[in-house]
mmCIF file of C-alpha atoms in Angstrom:
data_model
loop_
_atom_site.group_PDB
_atom_site.id
_atom_site.type_symbol
_atom_site.label_atom_id
_atom_site.label_comp_id
_atom_site.label_asym_id
_atom_site.label_seq_id
_atom_site.Cartn_x
_atom_site.Cartn_y
_atom_site.Cartn_z
ATOM 1 C CA MET A 9 31.996 -16.397 -10.976
ATOM 2 C CA PRO A 10 29.864 -14.785 -8.561
ATOM 3 C CA ARG A 11 27.266 -12.475 -10.225
ATOM 4 C CA ARG A 12 27.004 -8.849 -8.927
ATOM 5 C CA ILE A 13 23.599 -8.367 -8.295
ATOM 6 C CA ALA A 14 21.767 -5.023 -6.746
ATOM 7 C CA LEU A 15 18.849 -4.959 -5.018
ATOM 8 C CA LEU A 16 16.647 -1.717 -4.260
ATOM 9 C CA ASN A 17 13.941 -1.050 -2.803
ATOM 10 C CA ASP A 18 12.635 2.327 -0.661
ATOM 11 C CA SER A 19 12.388 0.276 2.596
ATOM 12 C CA PHE A 20 14.474 -1.911 4.681
ATOM 13 C CA PRO A 21 15.528 -2.557 8.356
ATOM 14 C CA PRO A 22 14.906 -0.937 10.819
ATOM 15 C CA LYS A 23 11.311 -0.259 8.577
ATOM 16 C CA ILE A 24 9.491 -3.612 8.420
ATOM 17 C CA ASP A 25 7.150 -4.612 6.027
ATOM 18 C CA GLY A 26 6.773 -7.242 3.729
ATOM 19 C CA VAL A 27 8.617 -5.945 0.511
ATOM 20 C CA ALA A 28 11.678 -4.817 3.242
ATOM 21 C CA ASN A 29 11.271 -8.964 4.532
ATOM 22 C CA ALA A 30 11.627 -9.633 1.013
ATOM 23 C CA VAL A 31 14.616 -8.303 0.235
ATOM 24 C CA LEU A 32 16.368 -8.978 3.272
ATOM 25 C CA ASN A 33 15.764 -12.837 2.311
ATOM 26 C CA TYR A 34 16.962 -12.368 -1.424
ATOM 27 C CA ALA A 35 20.138 -10.146 0.135
ATOM 28 C CA LYS A 36 20.647 -13.123 2.900
ATOM 29 C CA ILE A 37 20.117 -16.134 0.609
ATOM 30 C CA LEU A 38 21.785 -14.464 -2.873
ATOM 31 C CA SER A 39 24.843 -13.295 -0.773
ATOM 32 C CA LYS A 40 26.111 -17.241 -0.112
ATOM 33 C CA THR A 41 27.081 -16.650 -3.450
ATOM 34 C CA ASP A 42 26.972 -13.721 -4.983
ATOM 35 C CA GLN A 43 27.900 -10.496 -4.453
ATOM 36 C CA VAL A 44 25.115 -8.692 -3.157
ATOM 37 C CA THR A 45 24.167 -4.784 -2.907
ATOM 38 C CA VAL A 46 21.519 -3.592 -1.207
ATOM 39 C CA ILE A 47 20.495 -0.035 -1.859
ATOM 40 C CA THR A 48 17.828 1.866 0.139
ATOM 41 C CA PRO A 49 17.061 5.283 1.324
ATOM 42 C CA TYR A 50 19.314 6.571 4.671
ATOM 43 C CA TYR A 51 17.407 5.749 8.420
ATOM 44 C CA PRO A 52 19.450 7.817 11.177
ATOM 45 C CA ARG A 53 21.230 6.150 13.498
ATOM 46 C CA VAL A 54 21.124 2.997 11.800
ATOM 47 C CA GLU A 55 24.485 0.492 11.728
ATOM 48 C CA ASP A 56 23.878 -2.161 9.102
ATOM 49 C CA HIS A 57 26.117 -5.566 10.167
ATOM 50 C CA TYR A 58 24.908 -7.830 7.186
ATOM 51 C CA ASP A 59 26.977 -10.248 5.209
ATOM 52 C CA PHE A 60 26.500 -8.351 2.001
ATOM 53 C CA ALA A 61 26.835 -4.427 1.051
ATOM 54 C CA VAL A 62 23.900 -1.599 2.094
ATOM 55 C CA LYS A 63 24.519 1.421 0.516
ATOM 56 C CA ARG A 64 21.799 4.223 1.700
ATOM 57 C CA TYR A 65 21.525 7.385 0.282
ATOM 58 C CA PHE A 66 19.676 10.666 1.052
ATOM 59 C CA SER A 67 16.082 10.613 2.418
ATOM 60 C CA LEU A 68 13.685 13.078 4.149
ATOM 61 C CA PRO A 69 11.064 12.096 7.047
ATOM 62 C CA GLY A 70 7.998 11.063 4.851
ATOM 63 C CA SER A 71 4.075 11.071 5.987
ATOM 64 C CA LYS A 72 3.677 10.276 9.588
ATOM 65 C CA ARG A 73 0.308 8.082 9.091
ATOM 66 C CA LEU A 74 2.867 5.564 6.775
ATOM 67 C CA GLY A 75 5.878 6.029 8.976
ATOM 68 C CA TYR A 76 8.798 5.718 5.764
ATOM 69 C CA ARG A 77 10.949 7.818 4.885
ATOM 70 C CA VAL A 78 11.247 9.304 1.009
ATOM 71 C CA GLY A 79 14.605 8.414 -1.018
ATOM 72 C CA ASN A 80 15.651 11.461 -3.433
ATOM 73 C CA PRO A 81 17.684 9.331 -5.766
ATOM 74 C CA PHE A 82 18.844 13.047 -7.595
ATOM 75 C CA ALA A 83 21.066 13.334 -4.540
ATOM 76 C CA VAL A 84 22.338 10.393 -4.720
ATOM 77 C CA GLU A 85 26.312 11.994 -5.227
ATOM 78 C CA ASN A 86 27.457 8.042 -6.435
ATOM 79 C CA ALA A 87 24.806 6.853 -8.700
ATOM 80 C CA ARG A 88 26.698 8.225 -11.319
ATOM 81 C CA TYR A 89 30.033 8.065 -10.217
ATOM 82 C CA VAL A 90 30.675 5.304 -7.767
ATOM 83 C CA LEU A 91 27.802 2.747 -8.322
ATOM 84 C CA ARG A 92 28.660 2.951 -12.193
ATOM 85 C CA ARG A 93 32.588 2.115 -11.669
ATOM 86 C CA HIS A 94 31.650 -0.868 -9.717
ATOM 87 C CA PRO A 95 28.755 -2.131 -12.722
ATOM 88 C CA PHE A 96 26.505 -4.892 -11.400
ATOM 89 C CA ASP A 97 25.204 -8.398 -13.913
ATOM 90 C CA VAL A 98 21.650 -7.480 -12.159
ATOM 91 C CA ILE A 99 19.879 -4.672 -10.727
ATOM 92 C CA HIS A 100 16.113 -5.628 -9.276
ATOM 93 C CA MET A 101 13.878 -3.145 -8.457
ATOM 94 C CA HIS A 102 11.116 -3.830 -5.645
ATOM 95 C CA SER A 103 9.636 -0.422 -5.605
ATOM 96 C CA PRO A 104 9.011 1.695 -8.668
ATOM 97 C CA PHE A 105 9.212 5.309 -7.246
ATOM 98 C CA ALA A 106 12.743 6.334 -6.061
ATOM 99 C CA SER A 107 13.983 2.825 -6.399
ATOM 100 C CA GLY A 108 12.757 2.631 -9.503
ATOM 101 C CA LEU A 109 14.414 5.940 -10.810
ATOM 102 C CA LEU A 110 17.407 4.876 -9.167
ATOM 103 C CA SER A 111 17.486 1.715 -10.865
ATOM 104 C CA ARG A 112 17.312 3.123 -14.052
ATOM 105 C CA MET A 113 20.220 5.328 -13.237
ATOM 106 C CA ILE A 114 22.710 3.314 -12.591
ATOM 107 C CA HIS A 115 21.581 0.623 -15.154
ATOM 108 C CA LYS A 116 24.266 -0.153 -18.282
ATOM 109 C CA LYS A 117 23.013 -1.707 -21.400
ATOM 110 C CA ASP A 118 24.625 -4.972 -20.350
ATOM 111 C CA CYS A 119 23.098 -5.246 -17.214
ATOM 112 C CA VAL A 120 20.047 -7.178 -16.518
ATOM 113 C CA LEU A 121 16.987 -4.967 -15.301
ATOM 114 C CA ILE A 122 13.950 -6.519 -13.221
ATOM 115 C CA ALA A 123 11.092 -5.087 -11.238
ATOM 116 C CA THR A 124 9.131 -6.911 -9.003
ATOM 117 C CA TYR A 125 5.721 -5.664 -8.696
ATOM 118 C CA HIS A 126 4.538 -6.127 -4.736
ATOM 119 C CA THR A 127 1.627 -3.968 -4.106
ATOM 120 C CA LYS A 128 -1.401 -2.538 -5.035
ATOM 121 C CA PHE A 129 -0.271 1.038 -6.467
ATOM 122 C CA GLU A 130 -3.290 2.103 -7.854
ATOM 123 C CA TYR A 131 -5.781 1.579 -4.760
ATOM 124 C CA ASP A 132 -2.330 4.195 -2.824
ATOM 125 C CA ILE A 133 -2.625 6.549 -5.819
ATOM 126 C CA GLU A 134 -6.835 6.419 -5.789
ATOM 127 C CA LYS A 135 -6.832 6.491 -1.951
ATOM 128 C CA ARG A 136 -4.115 9.382 -1.351
ATOM 129 C CA VAL A 137 -3.443 10.772 -4.570
ATOM 130 C CA LYS A 138 -6.673 13.772 -5.082
ATOM 131 C CA ASN A 139 -5.936 15.479 -7.813
ATOM 132 C CA LYS A 140 -6.432 13.496 -10.738
ATOM 133 C CA LEU A 141 -3.658 15.192 -12.827
ATOM 134 C CA MET A 142 -1.403 14.125 -10.640
ATOM 135 C CA ARG A 143 -3.373 10.512 -10.140
ATOM 136 C CA ARG A 144 -2.046 10.800 -13.311
ATOM 137 C CA VAL A 145 1.531 11.689 -13.215
ATOM 138 C CA ALA A 146 1.955 9.216 -10.729
ATOM 139 C CA ARG A 147 0.721 6.160 -12.913
ATOM 140 C CA HIS A 148 3.193 7.516 -15.661
ATOM 141 C CA PHE A 149 6.152 7.555 -13.349
ATOM 142 C CA ILE A 150 5.686 3.902 -12.126
ATOM 143 C CA LEU A 151 4.926 2.394 -16.012
ATOM 144 C CA SER A 152 8.069 4.123 -17.263
ATOM 145 C CA ASN A 153 10.188 2.595 -14.693
ATOM 146 C CA LEU A 154 8.291 -0.946 -15.282
ATOM 147 C CA ASN A 155 8.400 -0.018 -18.602
ATOM 148 C CA ALA A 156 12.420 0.404 -18.557
ATOM 149 C CA CYS A 157 12.799 -3.301 -17.932
ATOM 150 C CA ASP A 158 14.338 -6.379 -19.228
ATOM 151 C CA GLU A 159 11.377 -8.240 -17.164
ATOM 152 C CA VAL A 160 8.544 -7.441 -14.782
ATOM 153 C CA TRP A 161 8.023 -10.071 -12.093
ATOM 154 C CA ALA A 162 4.383 -9.965 -10.477
ATOM 155 C CA VAL A 163 4.283 -11.891 -6.449
ATOM 156 C CA SER A 164 1.002 -13.270 -7.387
ATOM 157 C CA GLU A 165 -1.763 -13.376 -10.845
ATOM 158 C CA GLY A 166 -3.866 -11.014 -8.085
ATOM 159 C CA ALA A 167 -0.636 -8.488 -8.451
ATOM 160 C CA GLY A 168 -0.198 -8.979 -12.255
ATOM 161 C CA GLU A 169 -4.021 -8.018 -12.770
ATOM 162 C CA SER A 170 -3.156 -5.120 -10.089
ATOM 163 C CA LEU A 171 0.141 -4.516 -13.413
ATOM 164 C CA ARG A 172 -3.107 -4.317 -15.792
ATOM 165 C CA THR A 173 -4.811 -2.219 -13.894
ATOM 166 C CA ILE A 174 -2.584 0.610 -13.532
ATOM 167 C CA GLY A 175 -1.922 0.179 -17.293
ATOM 168 C CA TYR A 176 0.776 -2.277 -17.690
ATOM 169 C CA GLU A 177 0.932 -3.922 -21.219
ATOM 170 C CA GLY A 178 3.722 -5.714 -21.343
ATOM 171 C CA PRO A 179 4.355 -9.002 -20.448
ATOM 172 C CA TYR A 180 5.183 -10.228 -16.599
ATOM 173 C CA HIS A 181 6.477 -13.274 -14.838
ATOM 174 C CA VAL A 182 4.987 -14.805 -11.688
ATOM 175 C CA MET A 183 7.687 -14.921 -8.671
ATOM 176 C CA PRO A 184 5.878 -15.751 -5.308
ATOM 177 C CA ASN A 185 7.571 -14.662 -2.222
ATOM 178 C CA GLY A 186 8.306 -17.149 0.832
ATOM 179 C CA THR A 187 9.099 -17.455 4.111
ATOM 180 C CA ASP A 188 11.964 -17.467 6.315
ATOM 181 C CA PHE A 189 10.325 -19.860 9.092
ATOM 182 C CA PRO A 190 11.263 -23.528 8.774
ATOM 183 C CA ALA A 191 8.201 -26.116 8.302
ATOM 184 C CA GLY A 192 7.598 -27.301 12.133
ATOM 185 C CA ARG A 193 6.332 -25.774 15.344
ATOM 186 C CA ALA A 194 8.411 -23.376 17.821
ATOM 187 C CA PRO A 195 9.964 -24.904 20.903
ATOM 188 C CA GLU A 196 7.499 -25.454 23.771
ATOM 189 C CA ASN A 197 9.346 -22.990 26.202
ATOM 190 C CA GLU A 198 8.859 -20.455 23.558
ATOM 191 C CA ILE A 199 5.115 -21.206 23.481
ATOM 192 C CA ARG A 200 4.512 -20.960 27.459
ATOM 193 C CA ALA A 201 6.812 -17.286 27.763
ATOM 194 C CA LEU A 202 4.319 -16.026 25.093
ATOM 195 C CA GLU A 203 1.229 -17.292 26.865
ATOM 196 C CA LEU A 204 2.694 -16.051 29.836
ATOM 197 C CA GLN A 205 2.914 -12.496 28.152
ATOM 198 C CA LEU A 206 -0.354 -12.329 26.827
ATOM 199 C CA GLY A 207 -1.906 -14.255 29.912
ATOM 200 C CA LEU A 208 -3.309 -16.967 27.771
ATOM 201 C CA ALA A 209 -3.662 -20.050 29.349
ATOM 202 C CA PRO A 210 -2.699 -23.150 28.143
ATOM 203 C CA GLU A 211 -6.253 -24.516 27.108
ATOM 204 C CA GLU A 212 -7.423 -20.977 25.560
ATOM 205 C CA THR A 213 -8.390 -20.612 22.184
ATOM 206 C CA LEU A 214 -5.826 -17.863 20.385
ATOM 207 C CA LEU A 215 -6.885 -16.241 16.735
ATOM 208 C CA LEU A 216 -3.911 -14.250 15.326
ATOM 209 C CA PHE A 217 -3.735 -11.219 12.736
ATOM 210 C CA VAL A 218 -0.204 -9.960 12.166
ATOM 211 C CA GLY A 219 -0.142 -6.944 9.971
ATOM 212 C CA ARG A 220 -0.020 -2.998 9.897
ATOM 213 C CA MET A 221 -3.009 -1.528 11.822
ATOM 214 C CA MET A 222 -4.470 0.534 9.211
ATOM 215 C CA TRP A 223 -8.540 -0.498 8.300
ATOM 216 C CA TYR A 224 -7.980 -1.342 4.467
ATOM 217 C CA LYS A 225 -6.420 -4.411 5.813
ATOM 218 C CA ASN A 226 -9.753 -5.456 6.516
ATOM 219 C CA THR A 227 -9.169 -5.725 10.403
ATOM 220 C CA ARG A 228 -12.960 -4.303 11.016
ATOM 221 C CA LEU A 229 -13.706 -7.323 9.468
ATOM 222 C CA ILE A 230 -11.884 -9.549 12.006
ATOM 223 C CA ILE A 231 -12.985 -7.655 15.172
ATOM 224 C CA ASP A 232 -16.655 -7.572 13.678
ATOM 225 C CA ALA A 233 -16.932 -11.123 13.206
ATOM 226 C CA CYS A 234 -14.743 -12.185 16.568
ATOM 227 C CA LYS A 235 -17.894 -10.578 17.914
ATOM 228 C CA ILE A 236 -20.487 -13.017 15.850
ATOM 229 C CA ALA A 237 -18.652 -15.727 16.539
ATOM 230 C CA ARG A 238 -18.704 -14.659 20.484
ATOM 231 C CA GLU A 239 -22.340 -14.267 20.395
ATOM 232 C CA ALA A 240 -22.697 -17.295 18.851
ATOM 233 C CA GLY A 241 -21.167 -18.886 21.936
ATOM 234 C CA PHE A 242 -17.826 -19.478 20.622
ATOM 235 C CA ARG A 243 -14.984 -18.630 23.205
ATOM 236 C CA PHE A 244 -11.291 -17.786 22.161
ATOM 237 C CA ARG A 245 -9.100 -14.610 22.331
ATOM 238 C CA MET A 246 -7.906 -12.408 19.559
ATOM 239 C CA VAL A 247 -4.589 -11.443 19.166
ATOM 240 C CA LEU A 248 -3.859 -8.720 16.546
ATOM 241 C CA PHE A 249 -0.162 -8.037 16.371
ATOM 242 C CA GLY A 250 1.253 -4.776 14.481
ATOM 243 C CA ASP A 251 1.501 -1.074 14.705
ATOM 244 C CA GLY A 252 0.272 2.107 12.181
ATOM 245 C CA HIS A 253 -1.926 4.779 12.133
ATOM 246 C CA ASP A 254 -5.046 3.703 12.864
ATOM 247 C CA ARG A 255 -4.662 1.398 16.046
ATOM 248 C CA GLN A 256 -5.568 3.307 18.441
ATOM 249 C CA GLU A 257 -8.891 3.776 16.426
ATOM 250 C CA MET A 258 -9.152 -0.063 16.415
ATOM 251 C CA ILE A 259 -8.525 -0.231 20.468
ATOM 252 C CA GLU A 260 -11.282 2.411 20.412
ATOM 253 C CA TYR A 261 -13.910 0.404 18.536
ATOM 254 C CA VAL A 262 -13.591 -2.912 20.354
ATOM 255 C CA LYS A 263 -13.878 -0.900 23.394
ATOM 256 C CA GLN A 264 -17.775 0.461 21.771
ATOM 257 C CA ILE A 265 -18.361 -2.834 21.071
ATOM 258 C CA GLY A 266 -17.978 -4.012 24.180
ATOM 259 C CA MET A 267 -15.222 -6.616 22.910
ATOM 260 C CA SER A 268 -12.175 -5.621 24.827
ATOM 261 C CA ASP A 269 -11.781 -8.795 27.187
ATOM 262 C CA TRP A 270 -11.451 -11.241 23.865
ATOM 263 C CA ILE A 271 -9.607 -8.837 21.371
ATOM 264 C CA GLN A 272 -5.911 -7.091 22.571
ATOM 265 C CA PHE A 273 -3.517 -5.529 20.460
ATOM 266 C CA PRO A 274 -0.335 -6.068 21.627
ATOM 267 C CA GLY A 275 1.751 -3.829 19.206
ATOM 268 C CA ALA A 276 4.221 -4.671 16.487
ATOM 269 C CA ILE A 277 6.143 -7.787 17.045
ATOM 270 C CA TYR A 278 9.903 -8.194 15.484
ATOM 271 C CA ASP A 279 11.504 -10.390 16.713
ATOM 272 C CA ARG A 280 10.807 -13.374 14.334
ATOM 273 C CA ALA A 281 11.552 -16.181 17.201
ATOM 274 C CA LYS A 282 8.604 -14.997 19.324
ATOM 275 C CA LEU A 283 6.759 -14.351 16.192
ATOM 276 C CA TYR A 284 7.245 -18.086 15.140
ATOM 277 C CA ALA A 285 6.119 -19.054 18.831
ATOM 278 C CA CYS A 286 2.576 -17.299 17.771
ATOM 279 C CA TYR A 287 1.958 -18.829 14.864
ATOM 280 C CA SER A 288 2.766 -22.028 16.547
ATOM 281 C CA ARG A 289 0.361 -21.453 19.312
ATOM 282 C CA ALA A 290 -2.417 -19.934 17.116
ATOM 283 C CA TYR A 291 -5.636 -22.254 16.773
ATOM 284 C CA ALA A 292 -6.145 -19.988 12.960
ATOM 285 C CA PHE A 293 -4.952 -16.634 11.380
ATOM 286 C CA LEU A 294 -7.516 -14.105 10.076
ATOM 287 C CA PHE A 295 -6.419 -12.420 7.482
ATOM 288 C CA PRO A 296 -8.969 -11.022 5.071
ATOM 289 C CA SER A 297 -7.244 -8.495 3.302
ATOM 290 C CA SER A 298 -8.074 -7.808 -0.420
ATOM 291 C CA TYR A 299 -5.564 -5.072 -0.327
ATOM 292 C CA ASP A 300 -2.593 -7.367 -0.094
ATOM 293 C CA THR A 301 -1.084 -8.640 -3.027
ATOM 294 C CA SER A 302 0.902 -11.576 -1.877
ATOM 295 C CA GLY A 303 0.138 -14.079 1.268
ATOM 296 C CA LEU A 304 3.500 -14.030 2.576
ATOM 297 C CA VAL A 305 1.891 -14.014 6.160
ATOM 298 C CA VAL A 306 -0.478 -16.664 5.098
ATOM 299 C CA LYS A 307 2.803 -18.584 4.300
ATOM 300 C CA GLU A 308 4.381 -17.663 8.105
ATOM 301 C CA ALA A 309 1.294 -19.693 9.278
ATOM 302 C CA ALA A 310 1.010 -22.155 7.197
ATOM 303 C CA ALA A 311 4.591 -23.247 7.948
ATOM 304 C CA CYS A 312 3.808 -23.242 11.408
ATOM 305 C CA GLY A 313 0.676 -25.511 10.394
ATOM 306 C CA CYS A 314 -1.568 -22.842 11.385
ATOM 307 C CA PRO A 315 -4.613 -22.812 9.167
ATOM 308 C CA SER A 316 -5.874 -19.292 7.513
ATOM 309 C CA VAL A 317 -9.033 -17.534 7.394
ATOM 310 C CA LEU A 318 -9.280 -15.582 3.878
ATOM 311 C CA LEU A 319 -11.271 -14.232 1.088
ATOM 312 C CA ARG A 320 -12.180 -16.362 -1.654
ATOM 313 C CA GLY A 321 -10.453 -14.255 -4.629
ATOM 314 C CA SER A 322 -7.988 -11.975 -3.076
ATOM 315 C CA CYS A 323 -4.177 -12.554 -3.540
ATOM 316 C CA ALA A 324 -3.414 -14.601 0.129
ATOM 317 C CA ALA A 325 -5.729 -16.865 -1.298
ATOM 318 C CA GLU A 326 -4.230 -17.980 -4.255
ATOM 319 C CA GLY A 327 -3.119 -21.426 -3.709
ATOM 320 C CA VAL A 328 -5.411 -22.278 -0.991
ATOM 321 C CA GLU A 329 -8.067 -24.890 -1.369
ATOM 322 C CA ASP A 330 -11.470 -24.068 0.945
ATOM 323 C CA GLY A 331 -11.849 -27.112 3.656
ATOM 324 C CA PHE A 332 -8.819 -28.607 2.596
ATOM 325 C CA SER A 333 -5.606 -26.187 3.425
ATOM 326 C CA GLY A 334 -7.798 -23.348 4.757
ATOM 327 C CA TYR A 335 -11.338 -21.351 4.982
ATOM 328 C CA LEU A 336 -12.305 -19.169 2.113
ATOM 329 C CA SER A 337 -14.965 -16.481 3.138
ATOM 330 C CA GLU A 338 -17.431 -16.168 0.050
ATOM 331 C CA THR A 339 -17.896 -12.409 0.625
ATOM 332 C CA GLU A 340 -16.451 -9.781 1.883
ATOM 333 C CA ASP A 341 -18.064 -8.937 5.033
ATOM 334 C CA ALA A 342 -18.264 -9.724 8.702
ATOM 335 C CA ARG A 343 -21.060 -12.262 8.595
ATOM 336 C CA GLY A 344 -18.537 -14.486 5.624
ATOM 337 C CA VAL A 345 -15.429 -14.204 7.560
ATOM 338 C CA ALA A 346 -17.670 -15.515 10.919
ATOM 339 C CA ASP A 347 -19.352 -18.184 9.216
ATOM 340 C CA LYS A 348 -15.371 -19.682 8.411
ATOM 341 C CA LEU A 349 -14.185 -18.721 11.403
ATOM 342 C CA MET A 350 -17.435 -20.335 13.290
ATOM 343 C CA GLU A 351 -16.830 -23.819 10.953
ATOM 344 C CA ALA A 352 -12.872 -23.607 11.693
ATOM 345 C CA LEU A 353 -13.734 -23.650 15.585
ATOM 346 C CA ALA A 354 -16.458 -25.743 15.335
ATOM 347 C CA ASP A 355 -14.149 -28.947 14.331
ATOM 348 C CA PRO A 356 -10.483 -28.824 16.294
ATOM 349 C CA GLN A 357 -9.655 -31.976 14.621
ATOM 350 C CA ARG A 358 -10.773 -31.109 11.213
ATOM 351 C CA ASN A 359 -8.904 -27.579 12.049
ATOM 352 C CA ARG A 360 -5.284 -29.246 12.608
ATOM 353 C CA GLN A 361 -5.888 -31.571 9.545
ATOM 354 C CA ILE A 362 -6.269 -28.571 7.592
ATOM 355 C CA GLY A 363 -3.450 -26.770 9.291
ATOM 356 C CA ALA A 364 -1.054 -29.667 8.540
ATOM 357 C CA GLN A 365 -2.528 -29.787 4.711
ATOM 358 C CA ALA A 366 -1.658 -25.698 4.461
ATOM 359 C CA GLN A 367 1.662 -26.914 6.048
ATOM 360 C CA GLN A 368 1.814 -29.366 2.723
ATOM 361 C CA HIS A 369 0.952 -27.011 0.487
ATOM 362 C CA VAL A 370 0.595 -23.568 0.513
ATOM 363 C CA TYR A 371 3.973 -23.112 2.776
ATOM 364 C CA LEU A 372 6.772 -21.667 0.391
ATOM 365 C CA SER A 373 10.210 -21.267 1.765
ATOM 366 C CA TRP A 374 12.461 -18.516 1.397
ATOM 367 C CA GLU A 375 15.349 -20.511 0.003
ATOM 368 C CA ASP A 376 12.744 -22.147 -2.497
ATOM 369 C CA ALA A 377 11.485 -18.609 -4.137
ATOM 370 C CA VAL A 378 14.532 -17.118 -4.395
ATOM 371 C CA GLN A 379 16.357 -20.335 -6.000
ATOM 372 C CA ARG A 380 13.474 -19.599 -8.385
ATOM 373 C CA ALA A 381 14.201 -16.202 -9.089
ATOM 374 C CA SER A 382 18.116 -16.988 -9.113
ATOM 375 C CA GLU A 383 17.196 -19.432 -12.053
ATOM 376 C CA ARG A 384 15.496 -17.017 -13.567
ATOM 377 C CA TYR A 385 18.253 -14.452 -13.568
ATOM 378 C CA ASP A 386 20.840 -16.556 -14.901
ATOM 379 C CA LEU A 387 17.934 -17.658 -17.865
ATOM 380 C CA LEU A 388 17.762 -13.457 -18.737
ATOM 381 C CA LEU A 389 21.377 -12.824 -17.985
ATOM 382 C CA GLU A 390 22.196 -15.918 -20.994
ATOM 383 C CA GLN A 391 19.393 -14.094 -22.915
ATOM 384 C CA LYS A 392 21.588 -10.691 -22.536
ATOM 385 C CA SER A 393 24.531 -12.163 -23.337
ATOM 386 C CA ALA A 394 23.018 -13.978 -26.412
ATOM 387 C CA GLU A 395 21.827 -10.304 -27.325
ATOM 388 C CA ARG A 396 25.138 -8.803 -26.857
ATOM 389 C CA THR A 397 27.237 -11.413 -29.122
ATOM 390 C CA GLY A 398 23.957 -11.038 -31.774
ATOM 391 C CA ARG A 399 24.976 -7.273 -31.989
ATOM 392 C CA ARG A 400 28.721 -8.190 -32.309
ATOM 393 C CA LYS A 401 27.759 -10.252 -34.792
ATOM 394 C CA GLY A 402 25.870 -7.787 -36.771
ATOM 395 C CA LYS A 403 28.558 -5.382 -36.651
ATOM 396 C CA ALA A 404 31.215 -7.568 -38.346
ATOM 397 C CA ASP A 405 28.853 -8.770 -41.198
#
């Protein structure tokens, strides 16, 4: 019998980020066997054409800096009526904010409630909430939503440590994210088309970053490391795909340090086939972020045999072995990242071997990742059923 599964998140296409991508892939894969409903804030002029249901609720424009809309779960007219008349077996929240509160509003005692912790919210709270009292309120709100769940998942061990930092004391289960890219390489004609778009000669070395254009992603380390490598005589083109509040500042900074001929910012890339071609063409993927809790883009790169330059101890580096399936900088500074970048650039044959080993040992498909989650759903549903049986037996006795 198909399970009735609700997936809730504060972002969903057309807004693209790592968590929205995760929810989209959960929905696509689970809907092949289950009744799936995605519940997410409303975006103007958006039409949803999926093989699963999408319910959008009232939202308002949020911060221009972040570019998100803010959903208001109290304005969800059907939360207590329509959704309660169509109960779910599993409610899976992917954000502890509006989605977390709404998850609790539509939750019933016989339904399994799960939260996945994707983001280092203690960082966001510390950086964006200036008032100490409001910081405590924000942490309490997140914790109350997490503590209401039957089980909490973290996308990495580092995300689990972040849970502890924010004050969560309960158990959690590590459930990694995957990628929708198949292990392999894009067709050569698509790679050639990408080269034409970027003005890239076939023999040029391409270095790649994909993500939001925010300084906290350690993009300055990438830029400065590239300058060090360039001054050491290495030739390459560094391309940073993405959009965000700090993109123009990054462009100006690259001009100031005289690297405009070597570093470019083409903007966001939404076409997955084109992104697959980017990873397939890239020599190495630079992602020295200490902020991200899951190296989803690292898995995307690994799918195409593209090795990553990362920070040792970062969440993105979990499962990556230095000199075997990637390159790990020992220090979070430009010199450390540059040293690993130059190590990669100095030996193309070894770099290809490391990329092949990344494909074998770092890559995880969304099909495999969601299958693990689905098996966990079943286990929790069995436990919930046993609890129900125990309660009924207790009452009979």
